Amino acid sequence: MKISYRQVISLTGAVRLNTCPSQPLVATVFKQYSTGAVVRPKMARKERKEITQQFTLKTPKGTKDWADRDMVLRSRIFDTITSVFKRHGGVTIDTPVFELREILAGKYGEDSKLIYDLQDQGGELCSLRYDLTVPFARFLAMNPTIQQIKRYHLAKVYRRDQPAMTKGRMREFYQCDFDIAGQYESMIPDSEVLCIAAEGLTALGIEEFVIKLNHRKILDGIFAVCGVPFGDVRKISSAVDKLDKMPWEDVKKEMTEEKNLPVEAADKIGEYVKLKGGTDLLQLLKQDDELMSNESAAAGIRDMEVLFSYIAAFGIEDKISFDLSLARGLDYYTGIIYECVTSASAPPSEKLTKDKSQKPADMDDDISEYVGVGSIAAGGRYDELVGMFSQSKKSSVMPCVGISFGVERIFSIIKAKEDMSKIRANETEVYVMAFGGGKEWTGFLPERLKISKQLWEAGISAEFLYKSKPKPRQQFDAADKIGAPVAVILGQEEYEQGKVKVKELGLGENADEGKDVEIERLVDHVRRLLLTLNQRS
């Protein structure tokens, strides 16, 4: 006698408990059922109904379904960014959506608590990837023959952060990464990555943005001359990085009260991290004898001098803001760091000074009201990450620099200014119709199928109504609903003469009767008409 897994769940009561039965329990039920020791009880209809209703039909918090016009807009973002990556010589790779937990551990600083850990499956402890950078570094360590690569990767990542859905801050979201790995002359790859950031956002129609730029070595030097113990650098850096989300008084309070930094050190840090500018700030730092006496800070300032000359050559200096408050919380950055921000990135001004207690404390609560979109692209240099994984001394040094575009955050900005009603959810170009009447009228369904196939084979997207005898109004309404620009109409008399009528749709009061076209010339005529319509739009 056969028993299904569904029956086992029912017999064990696991459905009512909303759990999965243990393997020993499943084995026992299989054995008892097959030997006749157990008779499966019959459930009353009411009981069965209760069982089928014991779940909530929703997406998990921090996630959403994407469909229709939203998907069209998001695909446009993917295509635009990918074209920029390809233009700069990028090759694409893909990596697993989950990694061994030990691969991700210790790479993200305080944000490590946001990693989604998976249950033990097959004896390996795994976690969902937090970003695309660490998997890329692991990939390079596993492929030591790769000495230089420009790589791009478009994929989903996962973070158990507090969601802000209307601001594009989610727990499942896409990142679009471009990275340059290998030994090169100083700051050349870094400048090209910054150029890619500017090109990508401009191509997406986001004109008003700023690339905040800093250098980890300069920041480390500042902390050193301000008296921050070496072991506290990263946690103080994490506090400074919040200056775009909260006022200096709150950041100082976090450093002194929560992270035990002396008040004098915090005040001295404040004198530096409030500074921003361009090459003028660079000159100001060069005149700071105490800072220049620090080896780390001096090396960072030399890098920035070279970088600014390349930025000027690329013509993007007007998009750059040298900002000493930028820290980037991830532990693996070793050189320049940057974030692309817009006016929508910052929290609403009235929320900046609100008491923290007013912000929802539950990690599952949406905080869209209290936050901005945040950075829409970010990245930096990470020269030591590959070496953390490499087991070969020869390949242990693999300098890398990269940029990551946050698709959902970019989407939220573009959608806010886009007329979504003008976006078509499909790309149907031609709607094939049939008009006729009388007792002998068949609806021309086989004929419509034949014409549709003729258009498909010519690379023209086409649809028809799934009815054998559709009425004209039904067909026009269907074509109007999907926004098809052209109709091919099979008239009862014209078709017998080897002709169809081609008509432009969506003209309203300016509509005409269309043009009779021989079937053998249909494809060429439709192509010319579509080309004219595309040029007109």
XYZ file of C-alpha atoms in Angstrom:
537
model
C 0.000 0.000 0.000
C 1.425 3.410 -1.007
C 1.374 6.454 1.229
C 2.199 10.002 0.140
C 4.216 12.567 2.040
C 1.068 14.676 2.375
C -0.611 11.727 4.123
C 2.337 11.396 6.488
C 2.065 15.061 7.428
C -1.647 14.628 8.018
C -1.138 11.512 10.163
C 1.583 13.116 12.274
C -0.499 16.227 12.910
C 2.257 18.389 11.483
C -0.201 20.446 9.444
C -1.944 21.720 12.562
C 1.400 22.528 14.164
C 2.667 24.256 11.004
C 5.877 22.199 11.241
C 7.728 19.562 9.272
C 7.605 16.070 10.890
C 10.926 14.633 12.018
C 12.551 11.891 9.970
C 12.117 9.194 12.714
C 8.436 10.054 12.974
C 8.001 9.873 9.205
C 9.718 6.486 9.110
C 7.471 5.168 11.908
C 4.311 6.291 10.152
C 5.425 4.759 6.855
C 6.117 1.448 8.606
C 2.860 1.381 10.561
C 0.802 2.395 7.572
C 2.381 -0.166 5.216
C 1.881 -3.025 7.705
C -1.703 -2.099 8.386
C -0.965 -1.144 11.998
C -2.477 2.269 11.436
C -5.680 3.198 9.680
C -5.685 6.720 8.331
C -8.468 8.611 10.087
C -11.091 10.365 8.051
C -11.276 14.108 8.563
C -14.497 16.017 8.666
C -14.984 18.674 5.982
C -14.816 21.441 8.590
C -11.494 20.080 9.919
C -10.031 19.901 6.405
C -11.126 23.486 5.759
C -9.418 24.688 8.958
C -6.185 22.955 7.944
C -6.099 24.564 4.480
C -6.594 28.019 5.999
C -3.749 27.853 8.514
C -1.352 30.152 6.666
C -1.098 33.847 5.805
C -1.073 34.653 2.108
C 1.616 37.353 1.913
C 5.236 37.916 0.986
C 7.778 37.919 3.844
C 8.457 41.325 5.398
C 11.040 43.289 3.477
C 10.169 41.604 0.170
C 7.641 42.211 -2.591
C 6.304 40.797 -5.833
C 7.248 42.604 -9.025
C 4.948 42.657 -12.055
C 3.659 44.583 -15.071
C 4.956 48.142 -15.465
C 7.256 47.889 -12.453
C 9.072 44.996 -14.103
C 9.385 46.925 -17.363
C 10.938 49.870 -15.539
C 13.265 47.638 -13.528
C 14.359 45.766 -16.659
C 15.162 49.104 -18.260
C 17.419 49.899 -15.289
C 19.183 46.534 -15.659
C 19.701 47.032 -19.387
C 21.032 50.569 -18.973
C 23.528 49.668 -16.257
C 24.629 46.514 -18.098
C 25.308 48.517 -21.272
C 27.598 50.830 -19.293
C 29.431 47.840 -17.772
C 29.936 46.250 -21.201
C 31.141 49.541 -22.651
C 33.965 49.493 -20.115
C 35.027 45.950 -21.013
C 33.217 44.033 -18.279
C 32.671 40.259 -18.387
C 29.948 38.712 -16.292
C 29.994 35.878 -13.758
C 27.468 34.310 -11.415
C 27.891 32.811 -7.945
C 25.608 30.776 -5.623
C 22.918 32.655 -3.735
C 24.266 31.145 -0.517
C 27.839 30.719 0.688
C 29.516 28.743 3.447
C 28.931 30.710 6.628
C 32.664 30.914 7.361
C 33.205 32.673 4.004
C 30.941 35.565 5.013
C 31.880 35.701 8.704
C 33.990 38.643 9.882
C 33.785 40.659 6.652
C 31.024 43.168 7.398
C 31.792 44.644 10.824
C 28.700 45.525 12.852
C 26.480 44.677 9.893
C 27.333 40.973 10.259
C 24.263 40.679 12.467
C 22.142 41.303 9.350
C 23.289 38.127 7.583
C 20.588 35.501 7.014
C 21.856 32.161 8.349
C 20.408 28.934 6.945
C 19.751 25.751 8.878
C 22.251 22.909 8.570
C 21.579 21.197 5.245
C 23.771 18.220 4.404
C 26.398 18.946 7.035
C 27.363 22.453 5.798
C 26.570 25.671 7.614
C 25.534 28.239 4.999
C 24.247 31.816 4.848
C 22.508 33.843 2.165
C 24.956 36.217 0.488
C 25.005 39.692 2.018
C 26.600 41.334 -1.026
C 28.332 40.353 -4.286
C 31.815 41.495 -3.268
C 32.790 38.750 -0.819
C 31.592 35.980 -3.192
C 33.671 37.612 -5.953
C 36.748 37.594 -3.716
C 36.131 33.932 -2.929
C 35.788 33.246 -6.672
C 39.145 34.913 -7.382
C 40.842 32.935 -4.599
C 39.496 29.709 -6.111
C 40.703 30.701 -9.586
C 44.308 31.881 -9.085
C 45.028 31.770 -12.828
C 42.927 34.931 -13.158
C 45.412 37.760 -12.694
C 43.329 40.609 -14.080
C 39.591 40.897 -14.675
C 36.872 43.496 -15.160
C 33.811 41.701 -13.868
C 30.160 42.656 -13.539
C 27.432 40.777 -11.707
C 23.688 41.421 -11.432
C 22.021 39.349 -8.700
C 19.924 39.363 -5.549
C 21.411 39.749 -2.083
C 19.821 39.396 1.354
C 20.018 41.454 4.553
C 17.880 41.249 7.657
C 17.754 45.021 7.909
C 14.754 47.039 9.044
C 12.734 47.539 5.842
C 11.623 50.839 4.345
C 9.697 49.549 1.347
C 8.667 52.822 -0.305
C 12.287 53.998 -0.154
C 13.656 50.874 -1.858
C 15.308 49.607 1.336
C 14.461 45.921 1.390
C 15.632 42.563 2.722
C 15.813 40.978 -0.718
C 17.161 43.274 -3.408
C 19.290 43.418 -6.532
C 22.808 44.751 -6.703
C 24.618 45.525 -9.948
C 28.359 45.333 -9.344
C 31.372 46.254 -11.450
C 34.841 45.414 -10.125
C 38.380 45.687 -11.459
C 40.815 43.157 -9.976
C 44.550 42.892 -10.582
C 47.832 44.748 -10.306
C 47.682 48.160 -12.011
C 49.277 51.562 -11.593
C 47.894 53.449 -8.630
C 44.426 54.997 -8.873
C 43.818 54.296 -12.590
C 41.165 51.578 -11.978
C 39.722 53.649 -9.108
C 39.149 56.630 -11.380
C 37.484 54.498 -14.058
C 35.125 52.983 -11.491
C 34.122 56.487 -10.402
C 33.584 57.344 -14.070
C 31.335 54.268 -14.385
C 29.327 55.450 -11.371
C 28.763 58.861 -12.973
C 28.002 57.388 -16.412
C 25.561 54.832 -15.011
C 23.471 57.292 -13.020
C 23.466 59.841 -15.832
C 22.341 57.180 -18.331
C 19.471 56.325 -15.977
C 18.291 59.931 -16.101
C 19.459 60.776 -12.570
C 21.255 64.085 -13.088
C 21.259 65.603 -9.599
C 23.631 63.332 -7.687
C 26.871 63.662 -5.773
C 29.637 61.079 -5.376
C 30.881 61.405 -1.797
C 34.527 60.351 -1.734
C 36.969 59.559 1.057
C 39.997 57.368 1.719
C 40.189 54.783 4.483
C 43.879 55.532 5.063
C 43.119 59.213 5.610
C 40.304 58.321 7.967
C 42.500 55.869 9.882
C 45.160 58.569 10.140
C 42.626 61.049 11.510
C 41.513 58.568 14.150
C 45.129 57.900 15.098
C 46.066 61.571 15.602
C 42.823 62.098 17.524
C 43.741 59.380 20.007
C 41.423 56.530 18.996
C 42.888 53.176 20.136
C 43.710 50.931 17.149
C 41.250 48.265 18.290
C 38.393 50.798 18.372
C 38.960 52.294 14.914
C 36.278 50.291 13.114
C 33.524 50.844 15.671
C 34.286 54.594 15.830
C 34.357 54.614 12.029
C 30.897 53.024 12.040
C 29.592 55.818 14.268
C 31.070 58.556 12.047
C 29.410 56.941 9.017
C 26.007 57.842 10.507
C 26.562 61.577 10.074
C 24.370 61.559 6.989
C 21.511 60.127 9.058
C 21.825 61.967 12.387
C 23.294 65.236 13.709
C 26.837 65.431 15.094
C 25.594 65.635 18.692
C 24.028 62.166 18.397
C 27.117 60.728 16.702
C 29.339 62.159 19.420
C 27.049 60.721 22.092
C 27.306 57.266 20.497
C 31.104 57.471 20.390
C 31.506 58.678 23.964
C 28.663 56.980 25.841
C 28.141 53.763 23.896
C 31.701 53.183 22.636
C 33.625 54.771 25.531
C 35.701 57.228 23.490
C 37.067 60.171 25.519
C 35.189 63.416 24.904
C 38.407 65.221 23.893
C 39.068 62.632 21.163
C 35.488 62.877 19.903
C 35.681 66.689 19.712
C 38.924 66.499 17.752
C 37.394 63.971 15.340
C 34.473 66.352 14.878
C 36.815 69.092 13.630
C 37.886 66.815 10.780
C 34.754 64.893 9.797
C 32.705 68.041 9.293
C 35.019 69.045 6.418
C 34.104 68.522 2.770
C 35.104 69.986 -0.585
C 37.364 69.109 -3.505
C 41.010 69.775 -4.272
C 40.769 72.736 -1.860
C 40.200 70.318 1.026
C 43.095 68.222 -0.192
C 45.390 71.269 0.015
C 44.085 72.073 3.493
C 44.937 68.574 4.728
C 48.424 68.796 3.209
C 49.062 71.839 5.401
C 48.110 69.907 8.558
C 51.558 68.925 9.902
C 50.165 66.591 12.572
C 48.070 64.699 10.038
C 50.846 64.541 7.431
C 53.197 63.099 10.042
C 50.938 60.063 10.173
C 52.099 57.522 7.588
C 48.618 56.240 6.809
C 47.080 59.681 6.304
C 50.014 60.880 4.185
C 49.723 57.830 1.895
C 45.999 58.417 1.484
C 46.486 62.083 0.642
C 49.069 61.179 -2.020
C 46.569 58.725 -3.544
C 43.883 61.396 -3.601
C 46.169 63.853 -5.405
C 46.700 61.343 -8.206
C 43.021 60.400 -8.249
C 41.829 63.993 -8.596
C 44.018 64.480 -11.675
C 42.376 61.442 -13.340
C 38.905 62.569 -12.253
C 39.550 65.883 -13.998
C 40.588 64.026 -17.170
C 37.315 62.103 -17.130
C 35.424 65.369 -16.669
C 33.471 64.280 -13.596
C 35.042 66.551 -10.968
C 31.774 68.499 -10.663
C 30.103 65.322 -9.363
C 32.718 64.636 -6.662
C 32.590 65.763 -3.027
C 35.659 64.952 -0.910
C 33.820 64.269 2.366
C 35.735 63.284 5.512
C 32.544 62.077 7.224
C 32.202 59.173 4.796
C 33.425 56.007 6.514
C 31.544 53.014 5.053
C 30.975 50.413 7.758
C 32.226 47.328 5.909
C 35.480 45.994 7.301
C 37.100 44.936 4.037
C 37.743 48.398 2.543
C 41.405 49.451 2.457
C 41.599 52.510 0.186
C 39.209 54.965 -1.434
C 35.526 54.658 -0.538
C 32.549 56.385 -2.112
C 28.771 56.694 -2.064
C 26.438 58.193 -4.644
C 23.623 60.220 -3.084
C 20.721 62.386 -4.247
C 18.310 64.730 -2.516
C 16.143 61.677 -1.782
C 18.982 59.894 0.026
C 18.758 61.761 3.335
C 15.973 61.251 5.889
C 13.140 63.815 5.940
C 14.546 66.921 7.666
C 11.931 66.856 10.414
C 12.913 63.284 11.276
C 16.626 64.002 11.766
C 16.099 65.525 15.184
C 13.315 63.225 16.398
C 13.912 61.132 19.458
C 15.058 57.598 18.650
C 12.237 56.210 20.783
C 9.711 57.402 18.197
C 11.263 55.162 15.558
C 9.765 51.641 15.460
C 11.984 49.329 17.484
C 10.680 46.089 15.990
C 13.059 44.979 13.223
C 10.067 43.855 11.158
C 8.351 47.254 11.197
C 8.590 49.456 8.121
C 10.476 52.699 8.760
C 9.868 54.476 5.438
C 8.589 57.538 7.316
C 11.846 57.957 9.207
C 14.535 57.323 6.582
C 15.595 58.411 3.139
C 16.505 56.246 0.199
C 20.140 56.197 1.326
C 23.032 55.813 -1.070
C 22.005 54.575 -4.528
C 25.469 53.307 -5.444
C 28.569 52.725 -3.357
C 31.900 50.961 -3.296
C 35.598 51.248 -2.698
C 38.989 49.549 -2.778
C 39.534 46.236 -1.010
C 43.080 44.979 -1.548
C 43.223 42.325 1.181
C 39.912 40.490 0.840
C 41.046 37.925 -1.743
C 44.123 37.186 0.367
C 41.877 36.219 3.287
C 40.652 33.256 1.248
C 43.704 32.354 -0.787
C 45.762 29.332 0.277
C 48.578 30.191 -2.116
C 51.152 32.847 -1.243
C 51.641 33.522 -4.941
C 48.018 34.594 -5.421
C 47.445 36.074 -1.970
C 47.698 39.676 -3.222
C 44.892 40.624 -5.579
C 44.046 44.353 -5.397
C 40.388 45.088 -6.184
C 38.167 48.127 -6.514
C 34.473 48.227 -7.393
C 31.082 49.916 -7.438
C 27.637 48.533 -6.597
C 24.375 50.053 -7.851
C 21.309 49.494 -5.646
C 18.533 48.738 -8.146
C 15.548 48.986 -5.806
C 16.668 52.337 -4.427
C 17.281 53.679 -7.925
C 13.886 52.292 -8.951
C 12.118 54.181 -6.143
C 13.664 57.471 -7.322
C 12.923 56.952 -11.018
C 9.371 55.723 -10.409
C 8.560 58.803 -8.334
C 9.115 61.055 -11.369
C 8.008 58.638 -14.109
C 4.553 58.684 -15.707
C 3.876 54.996 -15.194
C 0.687 55.147 -17.290
C 2.858 55.632 -20.395
C 4.841 52.447 -19.756
C 3.557 49.409 -21.618
C 3.612 46.138 -19.722
C 4.251 44.171 -22.928
C 5.904 44.745 -26.295
C 3.120 43.578 -28.621
C 3.387 45.526 -31.869
C 0.511 44.079 -33.904
C -2.953 42.866 -32.959
C -4.403 40.460 -35.523
C -8.192 40.812 -35.929
C -10.962 39.394 -38.093
C -14.222 41.077 -39.170
C -17.186 39.397 -40.814
C -20.738 38.184 -40.432
C -23.494 36.024 -41.756
C -24.341 32.375 -41.298
C -21.193 31.188 -43.048
C -18.849 33.399 -41.000
C -16.314 31.176 -39.160
C -14.340 33.873 -37.338
C -11.178 33.194 -39.361
C -9.399 31.680 -36.343
C -7.050 29.401 -38.379
C -6.388 32.312 -40.707
C -5.523 34.602 -37.781
C -3.172 31.943 -36.448
C -1.468 31.731 -39.847
C -0.995 35.501 -40.110
C 0.294 35.668 -36.523
C 2.838 32.940 -37.247
C 3.958 34.836 -40.350
C 4.592 37.941 -38.218
C 6.329 35.985 -35.428
C 8.727 34.358 -37.869
C 9.609 37.826 -39.144
C 10.482 38.917 -35.592
C 7.355 41.021 -35.138
C 5.488 40.567 -31.840
C 1.792 39.903 -32.396
C -1.317 38.763 -30.522
C -4.916 37.797 -31.305
C -8.075 37.212 -29.281
C -8.591 33.659 -28.014
C -12.132 33.377 -29.407
C -13.338 31.642 -32.526
C -15.862 34.361 -33.433
C -14.788 37.580 -31.687
C -16.756 40.772 -32.111
C -14.931 43.845 -33.523
C -15.404 45.834 -30.302
C -13.891 43.014 -28.218
C -10.811 42.940 -30.444
C -10.287 46.704 -30.417
C -10.714 46.792 -26.642
C -8.121 44.016 -26.245
C -5.672 45.829 -28.533
C -6.236 49.103 -26.688
C -5.698 47.449 -23.292
C -2.191 46.270 -24.184
C -1.368 49.384 -26.207
C -0.680 47.645 -29.523
C 0.121 50.366 -32.098
C -0.929 48.443 -35.248
C -3.841 46.208 -36.234
C -3.868 43.682 -39.056
C -7.503 43.059 -39.943
C -8.709 40.025 -41.886
C -11.862 41.141 -43.678
C -14.265 38.512 -45.009
C -14.076 39.701 -48.615
C -10.525 41.144 -48.637
C -8.906 37.984 -47.315
C -10.394 35.895 -50.115
C -8.658 38.327 -52.503
C -5.304 37.749 -50.772
C -5.361 41.051 -48.918
C -5.569 42.290 -45.305
C -6.090 45.761 -43.893
C -3.255 47.347 -41.869
C -4.428 50.092 -39.533
C -2.648 52.362 -37.068
C -4.301 52.293 -33.639
C -4.604 54.867 -30.877
C -5.410 57.813 -33.137
C -8.777 58.585 -31.558
C -10.741 61.074 -33.657
C -7.958 61.102 -36.245
C -8.366 57.397 -36.995
C -8.551 56.359 -40.639
C -9.754 53.233 -42.400
C -6.293 51.794 -42.793
C -4.654 50.452 -45.936
C -5.305 47.268 -47.889
C -2.064 45.278 -48.258
C -1.370 42.071 -50.118
C -0.595 39.257 -47.689
C 2.719 38.482 -49.365
C 3.789 42.097 -48.774
C 2.393 42.283 -45.241
C 5.661 41.845 -43.315
C 7.515 44.553 -45.258
C 4.627 46.984 -44.907
C 4.261 46.397 -41.148
C 8.010 46.831 -40.619
C 8.002 50.182 -42.416
C 4.963 51.351 -40.463
C 6.488 50.345 -37.113
C 9.730 52.107 -38.021
C 7.785 55.281 -38.842
C 5.869 55.075 -35.552
C 9.086 54.555 -33.565
C 10.724 57.552 -35.221
C 7.641 59.635 -34.516
C 7.688 58.740 -30.814
